[in-house]
PDB file of C-alpha atoms and ligand atoms in Angstrom:
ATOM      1  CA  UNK A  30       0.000   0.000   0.000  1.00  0.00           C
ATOM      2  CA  UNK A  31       2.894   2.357   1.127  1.00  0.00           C
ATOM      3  CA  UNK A  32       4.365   1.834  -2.455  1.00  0.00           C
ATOM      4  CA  UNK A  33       0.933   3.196  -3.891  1.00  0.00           C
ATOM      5  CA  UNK A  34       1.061   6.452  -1.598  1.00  0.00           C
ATOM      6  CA  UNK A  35       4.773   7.244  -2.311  1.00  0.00           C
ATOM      7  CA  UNK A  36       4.611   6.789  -6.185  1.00  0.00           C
ATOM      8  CA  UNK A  37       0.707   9.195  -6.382  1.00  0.00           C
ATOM      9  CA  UNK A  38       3.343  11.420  -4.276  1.00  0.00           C
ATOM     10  CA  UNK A  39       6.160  11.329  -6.427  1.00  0.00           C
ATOM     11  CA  UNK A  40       4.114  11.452  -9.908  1.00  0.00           C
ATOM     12  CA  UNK A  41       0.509  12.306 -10.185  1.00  0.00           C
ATOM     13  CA  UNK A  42       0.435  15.150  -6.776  1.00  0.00           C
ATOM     14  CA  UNK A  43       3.564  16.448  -8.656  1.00  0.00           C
ATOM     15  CA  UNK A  44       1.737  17.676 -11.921  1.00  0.00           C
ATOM     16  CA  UNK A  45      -1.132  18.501  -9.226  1.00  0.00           C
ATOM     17  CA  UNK A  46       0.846  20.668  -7.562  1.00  0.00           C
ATOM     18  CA  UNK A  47       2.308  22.050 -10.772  1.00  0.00           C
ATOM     19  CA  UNK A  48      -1.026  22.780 -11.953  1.00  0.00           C
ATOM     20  CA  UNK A  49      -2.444  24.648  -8.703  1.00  0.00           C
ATOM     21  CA  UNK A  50       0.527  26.885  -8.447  1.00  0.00           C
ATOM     22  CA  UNK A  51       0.481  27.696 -12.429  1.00  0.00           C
ATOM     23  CA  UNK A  52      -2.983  28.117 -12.405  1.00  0.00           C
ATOM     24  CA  UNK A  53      -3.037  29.874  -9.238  1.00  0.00           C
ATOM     25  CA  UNK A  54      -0.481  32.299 -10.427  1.00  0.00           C
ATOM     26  CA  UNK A  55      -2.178  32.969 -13.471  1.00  0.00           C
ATOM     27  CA  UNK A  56      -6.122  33.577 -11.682  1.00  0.00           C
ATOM     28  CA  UNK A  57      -3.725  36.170  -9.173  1.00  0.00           C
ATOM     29  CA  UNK A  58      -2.846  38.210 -12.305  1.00  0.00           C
ATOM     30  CA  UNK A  59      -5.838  38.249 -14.309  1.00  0.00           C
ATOM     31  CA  UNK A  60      -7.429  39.597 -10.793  1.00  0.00           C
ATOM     32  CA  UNK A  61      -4.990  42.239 -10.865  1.00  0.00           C
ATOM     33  CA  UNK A  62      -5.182  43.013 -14.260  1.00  0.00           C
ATOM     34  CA  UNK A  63      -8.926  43.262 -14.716  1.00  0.00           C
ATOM     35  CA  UNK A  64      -9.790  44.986 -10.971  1.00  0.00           C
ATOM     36  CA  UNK A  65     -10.558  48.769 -11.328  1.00  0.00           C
ATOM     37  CA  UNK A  66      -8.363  51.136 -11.293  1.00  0.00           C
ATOM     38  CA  UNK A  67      -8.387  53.748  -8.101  1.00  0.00           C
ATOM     39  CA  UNK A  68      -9.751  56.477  -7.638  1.00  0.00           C
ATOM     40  CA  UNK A  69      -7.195  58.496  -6.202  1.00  0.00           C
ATOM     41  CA  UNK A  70      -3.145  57.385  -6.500  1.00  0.00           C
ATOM     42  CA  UNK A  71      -0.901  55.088  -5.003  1.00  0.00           C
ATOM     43  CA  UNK A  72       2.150  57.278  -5.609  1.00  0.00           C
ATOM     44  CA  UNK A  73       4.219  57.738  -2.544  1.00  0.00           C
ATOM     45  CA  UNK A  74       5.565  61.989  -2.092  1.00  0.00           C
ATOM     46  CA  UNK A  75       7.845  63.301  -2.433  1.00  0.00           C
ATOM     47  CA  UNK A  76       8.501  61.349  -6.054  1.00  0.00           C
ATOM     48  CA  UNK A  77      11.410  60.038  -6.142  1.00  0.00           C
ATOM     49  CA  UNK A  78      13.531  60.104  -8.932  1.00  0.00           C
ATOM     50  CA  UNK A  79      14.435  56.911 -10.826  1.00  0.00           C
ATOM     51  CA  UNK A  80      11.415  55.084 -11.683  1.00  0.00           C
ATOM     52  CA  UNK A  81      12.663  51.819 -12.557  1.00  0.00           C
ATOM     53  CA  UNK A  82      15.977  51.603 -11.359  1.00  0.00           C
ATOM     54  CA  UNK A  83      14.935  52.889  -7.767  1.00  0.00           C
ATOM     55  CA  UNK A  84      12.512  49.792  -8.097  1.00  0.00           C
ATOM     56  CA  UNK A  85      14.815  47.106  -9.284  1.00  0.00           C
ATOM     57  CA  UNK A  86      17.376  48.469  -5.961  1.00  0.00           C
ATOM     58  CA  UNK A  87      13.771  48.161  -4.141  1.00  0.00           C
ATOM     59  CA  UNK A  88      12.644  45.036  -4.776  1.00  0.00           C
ATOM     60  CA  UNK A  89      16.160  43.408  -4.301  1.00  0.00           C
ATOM     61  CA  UNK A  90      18.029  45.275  -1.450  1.00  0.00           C
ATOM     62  CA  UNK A  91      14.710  46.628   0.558  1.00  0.00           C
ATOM     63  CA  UNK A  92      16.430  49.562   2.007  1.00  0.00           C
ATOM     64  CA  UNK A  93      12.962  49.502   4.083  1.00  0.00           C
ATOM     65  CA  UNK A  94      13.607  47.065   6.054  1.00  0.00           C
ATOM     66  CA  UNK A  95      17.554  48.331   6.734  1.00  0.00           C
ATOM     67  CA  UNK A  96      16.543  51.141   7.675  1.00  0.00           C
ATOM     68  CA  UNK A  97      13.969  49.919  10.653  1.00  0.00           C
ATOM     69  CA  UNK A  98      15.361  46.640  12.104  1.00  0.00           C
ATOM     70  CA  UNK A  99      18.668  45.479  10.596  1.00  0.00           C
ATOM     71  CA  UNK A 100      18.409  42.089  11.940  1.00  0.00           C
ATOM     72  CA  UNK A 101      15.298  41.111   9.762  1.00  0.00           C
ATOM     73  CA  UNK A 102      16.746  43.140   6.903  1.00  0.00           C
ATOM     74  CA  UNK A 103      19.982  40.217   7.060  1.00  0.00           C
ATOM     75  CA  UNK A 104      17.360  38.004   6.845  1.00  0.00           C
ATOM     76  CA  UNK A 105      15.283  38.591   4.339  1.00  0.00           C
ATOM     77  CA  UNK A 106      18.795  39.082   2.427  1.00  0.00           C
ATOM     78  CA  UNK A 107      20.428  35.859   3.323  1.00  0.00           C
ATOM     79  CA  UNK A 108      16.667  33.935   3.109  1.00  0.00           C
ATOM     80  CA  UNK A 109      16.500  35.509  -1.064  1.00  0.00           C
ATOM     81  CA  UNK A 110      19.804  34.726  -1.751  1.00  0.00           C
ATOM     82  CA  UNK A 111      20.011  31.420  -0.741  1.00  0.00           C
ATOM     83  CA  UNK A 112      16.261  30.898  -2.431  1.00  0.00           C
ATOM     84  CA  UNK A 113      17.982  32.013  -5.546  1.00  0.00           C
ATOM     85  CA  UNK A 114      20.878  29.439  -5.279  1.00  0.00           C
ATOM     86  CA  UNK A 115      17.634  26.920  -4.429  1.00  0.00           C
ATOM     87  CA  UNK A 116      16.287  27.082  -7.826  1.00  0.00           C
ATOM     88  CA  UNK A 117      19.370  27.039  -9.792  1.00  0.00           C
ATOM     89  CA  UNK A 118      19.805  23.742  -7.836  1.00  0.00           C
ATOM     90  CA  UNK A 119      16.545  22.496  -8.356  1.00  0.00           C
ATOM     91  CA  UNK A 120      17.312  23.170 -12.259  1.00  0.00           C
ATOM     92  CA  UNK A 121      21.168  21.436 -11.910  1.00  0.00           C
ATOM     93  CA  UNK A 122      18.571  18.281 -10.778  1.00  0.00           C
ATOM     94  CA  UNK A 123      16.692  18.043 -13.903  1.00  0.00           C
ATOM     95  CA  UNK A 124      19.738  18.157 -16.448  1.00  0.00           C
ATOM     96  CA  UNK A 125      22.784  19.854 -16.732  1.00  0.00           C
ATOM     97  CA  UNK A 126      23.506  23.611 -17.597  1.00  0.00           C
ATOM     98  CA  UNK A 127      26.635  24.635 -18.932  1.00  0.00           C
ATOM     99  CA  UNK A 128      25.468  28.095 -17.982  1.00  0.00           C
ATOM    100  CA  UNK A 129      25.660  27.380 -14.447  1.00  0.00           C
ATOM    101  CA  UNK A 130      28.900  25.543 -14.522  1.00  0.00           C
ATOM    102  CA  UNK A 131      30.840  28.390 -15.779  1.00  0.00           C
ATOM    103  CA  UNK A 132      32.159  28.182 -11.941  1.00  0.00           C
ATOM    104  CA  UNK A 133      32.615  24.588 -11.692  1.00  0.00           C
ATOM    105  CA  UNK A 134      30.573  22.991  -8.863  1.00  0.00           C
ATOM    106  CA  UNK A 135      29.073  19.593  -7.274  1.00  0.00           C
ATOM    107  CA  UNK A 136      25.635  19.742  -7.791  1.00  0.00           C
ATOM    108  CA  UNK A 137      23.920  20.824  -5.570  1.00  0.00           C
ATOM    109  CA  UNK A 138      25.223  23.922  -5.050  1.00  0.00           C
ATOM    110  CA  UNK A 139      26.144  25.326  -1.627  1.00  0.00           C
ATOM    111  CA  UNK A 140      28.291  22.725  -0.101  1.00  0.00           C
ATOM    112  CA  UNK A 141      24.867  22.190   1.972  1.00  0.00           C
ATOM    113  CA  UNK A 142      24.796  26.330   3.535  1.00  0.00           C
ATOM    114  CA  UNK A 143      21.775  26.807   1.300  1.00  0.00           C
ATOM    115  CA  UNK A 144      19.705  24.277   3.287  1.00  0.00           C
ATOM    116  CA  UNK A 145      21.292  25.356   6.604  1.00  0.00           C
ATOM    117  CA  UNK A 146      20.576  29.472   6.086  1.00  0.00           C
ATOM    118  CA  UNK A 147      17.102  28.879   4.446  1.00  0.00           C
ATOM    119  CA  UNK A 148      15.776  26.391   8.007  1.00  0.00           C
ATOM    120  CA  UNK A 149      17.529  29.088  10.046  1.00  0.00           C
ATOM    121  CA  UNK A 150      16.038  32.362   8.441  1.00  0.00           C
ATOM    122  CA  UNK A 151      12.426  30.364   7.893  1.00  0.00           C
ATOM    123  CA  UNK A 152      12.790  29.881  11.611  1.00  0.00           C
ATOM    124  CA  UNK A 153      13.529  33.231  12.588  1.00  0.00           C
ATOM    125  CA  UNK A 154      10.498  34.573   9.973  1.00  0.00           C
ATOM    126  CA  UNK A 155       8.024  31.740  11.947  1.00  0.00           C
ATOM    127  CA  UNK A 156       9.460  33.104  15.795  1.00  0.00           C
ATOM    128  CA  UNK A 157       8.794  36.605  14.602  1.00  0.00           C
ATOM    129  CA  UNK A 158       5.212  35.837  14.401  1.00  0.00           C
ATOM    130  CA  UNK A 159       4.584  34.851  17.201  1.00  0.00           C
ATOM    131  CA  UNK A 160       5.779  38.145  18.909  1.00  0.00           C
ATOM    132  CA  UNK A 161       3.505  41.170  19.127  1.00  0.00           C
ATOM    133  CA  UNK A 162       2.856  43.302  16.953  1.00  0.00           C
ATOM    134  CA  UNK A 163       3.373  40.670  14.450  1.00  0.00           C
ATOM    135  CA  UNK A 164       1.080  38.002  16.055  1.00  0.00           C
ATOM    136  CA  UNK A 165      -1.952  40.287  16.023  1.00  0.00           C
ATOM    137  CA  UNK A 166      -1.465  40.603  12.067  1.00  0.00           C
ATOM    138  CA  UNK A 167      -0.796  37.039  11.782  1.00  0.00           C
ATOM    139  CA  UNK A 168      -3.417  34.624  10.423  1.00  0.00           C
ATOM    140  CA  UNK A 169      -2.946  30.735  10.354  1.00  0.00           C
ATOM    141  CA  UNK A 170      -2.119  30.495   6.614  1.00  0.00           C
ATOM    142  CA  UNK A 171       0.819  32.467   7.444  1.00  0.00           C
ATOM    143  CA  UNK A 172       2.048  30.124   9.866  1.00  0.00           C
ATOM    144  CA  UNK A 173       1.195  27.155   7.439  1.00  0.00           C
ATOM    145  CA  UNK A 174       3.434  27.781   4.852  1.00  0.00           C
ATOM    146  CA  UNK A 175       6.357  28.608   7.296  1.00  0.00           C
ATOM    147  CA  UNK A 176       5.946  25.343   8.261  1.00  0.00           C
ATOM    148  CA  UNK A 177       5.742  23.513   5.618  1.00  0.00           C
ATOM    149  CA  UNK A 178       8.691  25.611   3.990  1.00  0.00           C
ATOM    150  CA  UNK A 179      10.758  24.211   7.473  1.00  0.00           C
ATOM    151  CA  UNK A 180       9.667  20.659   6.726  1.00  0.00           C
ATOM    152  CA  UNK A 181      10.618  20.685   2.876  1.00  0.00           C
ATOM    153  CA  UNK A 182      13.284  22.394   4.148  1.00  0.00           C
ATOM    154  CA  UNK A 183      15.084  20.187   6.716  1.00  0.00           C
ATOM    155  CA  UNK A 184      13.955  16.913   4.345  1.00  0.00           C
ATOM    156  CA  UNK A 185      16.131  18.463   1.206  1.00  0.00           C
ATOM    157  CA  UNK A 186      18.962  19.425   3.537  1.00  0.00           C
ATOM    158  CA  UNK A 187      19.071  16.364   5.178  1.00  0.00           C
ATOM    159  CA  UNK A 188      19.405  15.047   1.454  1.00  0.00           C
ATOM    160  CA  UNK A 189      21.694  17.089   0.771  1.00  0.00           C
ATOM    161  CA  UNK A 190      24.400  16.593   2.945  1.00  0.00           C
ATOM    162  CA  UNK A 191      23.888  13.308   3.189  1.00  0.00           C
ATOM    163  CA  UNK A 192      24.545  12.869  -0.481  1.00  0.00           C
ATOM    164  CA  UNK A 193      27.408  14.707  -0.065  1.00  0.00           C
ATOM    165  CA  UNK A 194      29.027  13.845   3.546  1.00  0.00           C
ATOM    166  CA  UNK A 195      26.820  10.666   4.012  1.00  0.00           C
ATOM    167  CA  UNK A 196      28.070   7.056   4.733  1.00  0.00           C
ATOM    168  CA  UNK A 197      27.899   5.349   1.652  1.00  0.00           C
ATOM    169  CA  UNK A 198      24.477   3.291   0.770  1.00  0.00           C
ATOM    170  CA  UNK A 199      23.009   6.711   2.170  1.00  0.00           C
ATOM    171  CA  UNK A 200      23.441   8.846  -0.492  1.00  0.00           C
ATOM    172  CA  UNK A 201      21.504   9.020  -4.304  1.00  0.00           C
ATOM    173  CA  UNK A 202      23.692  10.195  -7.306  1.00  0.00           C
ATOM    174  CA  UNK A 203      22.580  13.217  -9.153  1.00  0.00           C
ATOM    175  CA  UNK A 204      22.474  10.861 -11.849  1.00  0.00           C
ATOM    176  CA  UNK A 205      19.091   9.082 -10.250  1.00  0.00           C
ATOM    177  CA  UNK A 206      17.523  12.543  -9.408  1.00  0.00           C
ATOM    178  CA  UNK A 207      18.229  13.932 -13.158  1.00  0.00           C
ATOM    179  CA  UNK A 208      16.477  10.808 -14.256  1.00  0.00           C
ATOM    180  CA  UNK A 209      13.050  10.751 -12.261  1.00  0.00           C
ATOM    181  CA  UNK A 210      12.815  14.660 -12.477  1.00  0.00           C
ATOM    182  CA  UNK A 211      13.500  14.692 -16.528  1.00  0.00           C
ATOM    183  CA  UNK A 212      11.354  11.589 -17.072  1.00  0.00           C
ATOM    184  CA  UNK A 213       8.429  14.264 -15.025  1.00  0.00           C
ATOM    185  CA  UNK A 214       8.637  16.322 -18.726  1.00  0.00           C
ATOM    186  CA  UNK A 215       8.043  13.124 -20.898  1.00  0.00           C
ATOM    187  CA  UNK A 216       4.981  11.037 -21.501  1.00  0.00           C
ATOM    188  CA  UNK A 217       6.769   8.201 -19.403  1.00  0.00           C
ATOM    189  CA  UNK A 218       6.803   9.375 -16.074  1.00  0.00           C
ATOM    190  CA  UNK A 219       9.229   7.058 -13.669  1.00  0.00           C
ATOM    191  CA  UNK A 220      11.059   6.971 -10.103  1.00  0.00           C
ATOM    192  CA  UNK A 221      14.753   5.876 -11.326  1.00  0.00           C
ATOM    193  CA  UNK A 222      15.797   2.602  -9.445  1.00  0.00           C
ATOM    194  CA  UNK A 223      18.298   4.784  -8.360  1.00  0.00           C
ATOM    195  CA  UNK A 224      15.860   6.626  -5.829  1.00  0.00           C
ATOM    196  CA  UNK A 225      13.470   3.570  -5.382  1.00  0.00           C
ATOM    197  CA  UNK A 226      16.668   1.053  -3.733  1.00  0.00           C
ATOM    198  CA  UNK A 227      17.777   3.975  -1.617  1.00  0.00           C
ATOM    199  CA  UNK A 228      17.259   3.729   1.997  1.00  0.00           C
ATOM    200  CA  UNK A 229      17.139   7.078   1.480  1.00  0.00           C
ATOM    201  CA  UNK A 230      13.692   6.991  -0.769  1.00  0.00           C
ATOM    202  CA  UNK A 231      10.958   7.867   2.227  1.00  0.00           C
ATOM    203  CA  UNK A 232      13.087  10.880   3.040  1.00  0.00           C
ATOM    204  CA  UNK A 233      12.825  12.196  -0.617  1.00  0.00           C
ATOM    205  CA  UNK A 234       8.831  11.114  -0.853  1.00  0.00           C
ATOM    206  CA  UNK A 235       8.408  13.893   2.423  1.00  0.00           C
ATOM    207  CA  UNK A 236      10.565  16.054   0.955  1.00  0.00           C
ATOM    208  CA  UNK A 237       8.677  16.286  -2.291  1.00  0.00           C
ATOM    209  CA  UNK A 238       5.479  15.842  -0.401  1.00  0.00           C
ATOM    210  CA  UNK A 239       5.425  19.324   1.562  1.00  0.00           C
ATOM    211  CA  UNK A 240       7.135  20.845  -1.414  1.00  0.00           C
ATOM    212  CA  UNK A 241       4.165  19.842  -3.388  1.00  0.00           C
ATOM    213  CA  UNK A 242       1.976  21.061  -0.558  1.00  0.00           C
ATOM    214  CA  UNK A 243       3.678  24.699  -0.639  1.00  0.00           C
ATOM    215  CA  UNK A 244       3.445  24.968  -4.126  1.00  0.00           C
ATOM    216  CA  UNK A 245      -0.072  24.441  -4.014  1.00  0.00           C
ATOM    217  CA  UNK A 246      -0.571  27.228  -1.356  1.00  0.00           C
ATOM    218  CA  UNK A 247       2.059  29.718  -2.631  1.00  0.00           C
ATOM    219  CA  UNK A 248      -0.593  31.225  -5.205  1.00  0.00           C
ATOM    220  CA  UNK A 249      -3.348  31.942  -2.215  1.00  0.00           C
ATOM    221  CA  UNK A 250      -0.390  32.757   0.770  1.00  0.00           C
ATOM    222  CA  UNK A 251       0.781  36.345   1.544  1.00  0.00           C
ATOM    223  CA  UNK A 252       4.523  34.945  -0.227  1.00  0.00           C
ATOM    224  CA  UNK A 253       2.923  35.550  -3.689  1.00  0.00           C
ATOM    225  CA  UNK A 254       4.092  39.284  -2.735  1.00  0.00           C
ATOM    226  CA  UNK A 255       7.668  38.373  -4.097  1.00  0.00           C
ATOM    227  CA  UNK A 256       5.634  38.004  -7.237  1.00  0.00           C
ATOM    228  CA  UNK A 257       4.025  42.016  -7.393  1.00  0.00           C
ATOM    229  CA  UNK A 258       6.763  43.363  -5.474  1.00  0.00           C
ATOM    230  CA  UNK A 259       8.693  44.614  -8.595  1.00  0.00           C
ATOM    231  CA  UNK A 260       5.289  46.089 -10.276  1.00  0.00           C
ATOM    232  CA  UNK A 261       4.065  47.527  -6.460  1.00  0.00           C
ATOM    233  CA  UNK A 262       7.340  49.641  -6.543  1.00  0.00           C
ATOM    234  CA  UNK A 263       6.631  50.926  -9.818  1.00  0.00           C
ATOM    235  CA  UNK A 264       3.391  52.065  -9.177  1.00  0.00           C
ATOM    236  CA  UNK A 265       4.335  53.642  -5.938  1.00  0.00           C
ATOM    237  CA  UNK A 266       7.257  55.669  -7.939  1.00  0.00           C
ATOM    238  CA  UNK A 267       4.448  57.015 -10.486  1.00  0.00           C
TER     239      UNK A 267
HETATM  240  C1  HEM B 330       9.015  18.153  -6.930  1.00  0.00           C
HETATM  241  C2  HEM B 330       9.707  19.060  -6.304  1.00  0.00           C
HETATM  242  C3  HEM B 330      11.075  18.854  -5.689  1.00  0.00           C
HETATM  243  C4  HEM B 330      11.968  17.836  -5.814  1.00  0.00           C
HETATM  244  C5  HEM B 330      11.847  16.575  -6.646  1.00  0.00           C
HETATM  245  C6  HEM B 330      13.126  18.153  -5.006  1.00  0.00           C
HETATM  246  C7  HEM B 330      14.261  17.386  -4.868  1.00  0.00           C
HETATM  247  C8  HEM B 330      15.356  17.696  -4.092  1.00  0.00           C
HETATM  248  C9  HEM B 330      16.537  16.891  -3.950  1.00  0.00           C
HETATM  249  C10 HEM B 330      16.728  15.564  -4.644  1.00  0.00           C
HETATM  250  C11 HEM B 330      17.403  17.510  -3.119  1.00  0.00           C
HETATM  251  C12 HEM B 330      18.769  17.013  -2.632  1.00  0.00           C
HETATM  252  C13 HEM B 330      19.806  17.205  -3.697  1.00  0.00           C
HETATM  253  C14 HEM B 330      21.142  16.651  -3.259  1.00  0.00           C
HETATM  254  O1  HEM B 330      21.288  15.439  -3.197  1.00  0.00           O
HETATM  255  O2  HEM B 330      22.054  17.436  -2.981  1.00  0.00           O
HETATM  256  C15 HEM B 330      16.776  18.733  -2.718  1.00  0.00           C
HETATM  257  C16 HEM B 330      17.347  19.635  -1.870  1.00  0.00           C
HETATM  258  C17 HEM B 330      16.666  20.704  -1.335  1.00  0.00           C
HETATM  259  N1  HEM B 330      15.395  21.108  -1.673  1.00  0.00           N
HETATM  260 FE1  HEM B 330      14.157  20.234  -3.026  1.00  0.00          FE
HETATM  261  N2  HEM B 330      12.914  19.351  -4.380  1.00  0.00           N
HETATM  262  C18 HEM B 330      11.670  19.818  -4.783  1.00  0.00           C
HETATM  263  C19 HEM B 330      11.078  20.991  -4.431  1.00  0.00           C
HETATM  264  C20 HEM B 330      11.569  21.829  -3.452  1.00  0.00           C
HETATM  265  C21 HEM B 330      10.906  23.028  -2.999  1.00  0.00           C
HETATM  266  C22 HEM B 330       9.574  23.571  -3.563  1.00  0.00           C
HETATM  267  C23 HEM B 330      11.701  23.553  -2.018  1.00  0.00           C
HETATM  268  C24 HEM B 330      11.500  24.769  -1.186  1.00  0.00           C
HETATM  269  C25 HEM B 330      10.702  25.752  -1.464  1.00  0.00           C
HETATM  270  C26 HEM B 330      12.844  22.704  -1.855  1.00  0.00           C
HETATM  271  C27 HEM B 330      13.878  22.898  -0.950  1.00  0.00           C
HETATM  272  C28 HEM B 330      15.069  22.184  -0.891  1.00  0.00           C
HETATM  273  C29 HEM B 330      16.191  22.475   0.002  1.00  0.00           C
HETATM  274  C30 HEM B 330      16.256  23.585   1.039  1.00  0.00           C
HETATM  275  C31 HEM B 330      17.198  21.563  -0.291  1.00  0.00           C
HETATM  276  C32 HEM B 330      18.584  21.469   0.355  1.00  0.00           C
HETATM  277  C33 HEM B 330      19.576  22.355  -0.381  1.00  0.00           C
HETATM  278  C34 HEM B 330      20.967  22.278   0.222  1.00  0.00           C
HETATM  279  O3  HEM B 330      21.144  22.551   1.397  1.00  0.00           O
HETATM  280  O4  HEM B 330      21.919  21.946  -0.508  1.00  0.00           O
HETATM  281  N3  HEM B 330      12.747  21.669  -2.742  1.00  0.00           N
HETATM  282  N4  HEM B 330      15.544  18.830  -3.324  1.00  0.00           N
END
């Protein structure tokens, strides 16, 4: 039975979970897109010069947040940067880009640090909340996806380095991940052998579980934010 619940996991709640956030993402803009426009103007004064550039510096180096509480400032820093190194990982486990190899590296990228800032800044985000003033603006979804960003979190880091400082029998080649997660794009969707002999394999079914799960709730969370932040600053600097 337990093989029947990891392989609807691995396969058919993967295109699920593709679907929701695609789809989700897509309903999110066309509500944007077709609400009415406002009456008055959401243009912050003074204007600042700049338009676009001051929103690119913005949107990546919120000078906002430096400016009020440097702590959570690092944080949000060292939480985007090592999200950013996340999906060029993610990417190295589907097939190989030259691109990205232009500094040679073990795939996955990091040496493991990506895993180990993203639990510890996801932490610090999920304490935050429960402090006033941010607990009385809190609402459960929030916590939700925290949490199921720390479990997919401590599941792919524990992957991680164990592929790459584990005992051997413990860890899965790249090879084995590049083959289940290409095969995802074809009409002959499989779990290499590679993965499925692994002691290893019910580690990367949770793992890929609460990803799933966060996919499917970015769309509707308050994270879909990084999505409109660039387009917010814009219309602020109108
Ligand atoms: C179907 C979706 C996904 C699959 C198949 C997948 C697969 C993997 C695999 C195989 C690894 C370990 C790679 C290695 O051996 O070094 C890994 C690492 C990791 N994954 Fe995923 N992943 C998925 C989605 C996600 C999502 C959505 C997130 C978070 C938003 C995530 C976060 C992580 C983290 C934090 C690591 C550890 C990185 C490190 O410290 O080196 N994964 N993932």
């Amino acid at each position: 039975m337990w093989d029947k619940v990891y392989y609807f996991i691995m396969i058919p709640m993967v295109y699920i979970a593709a679907a929701t956030f695609i789809l989700g993402l897509l309903s999110k803009f066309i509500i944007v897109l077709l609400s009415p426009k406002p009456a008055g103007t959401y243009a912050i004064f003074p204007k600042k010069r700049y338009r676009f550039i001051g929103a690119v510096g913005e949107a990546l180096f919120v000078p906002t947040a430096f400016r009020k509480d440097m702590r959570f400032w690092l944080m949000i820093i060292a939480f985007h940067v090592a999200f950013f190194l996340l999906f060029i990982g993610h990417l190295e486990l589907i097939r190989e880009f030259a691109i990205f190899q232009i500094i040679t590296h073990h795939v996955f990228l990091g040496g493991g640090i990506v895993g180990i800032v993203l639990i510890a800044t996801v932490l610090y985000f999920l304490f935050r909340r429960l402090k006033s003033p941010w607990r009385e603006i809190s609402v459960p979804e929030d916590y939700i996806i925290l949490l199921l960003l720390f479990l997919t979190f401590i599941f792919g880091s524990h992957m991680s380095l164990a592929s790459r400082y584990g005992i051997a029998g413990f860890d899965i080649p790249v090879d084995a991940y590049r083959e289940y997660l290409s095969s995802l794009f074809t009409k002959n969707p499989t779990i290499s052998q590679g993965i499925l002999a692994s002691p290893h394999y019910v580690l990367v079914v949770l793992h890929v579980f609460f990803a799933n799960l966060f996919l499917m709730l970015f769309p509707f969370s308050k994270m879909i934010h990084s999505v409109f932040i660039f387009t917010a600053q814009l219309i602020k600097r109108k």
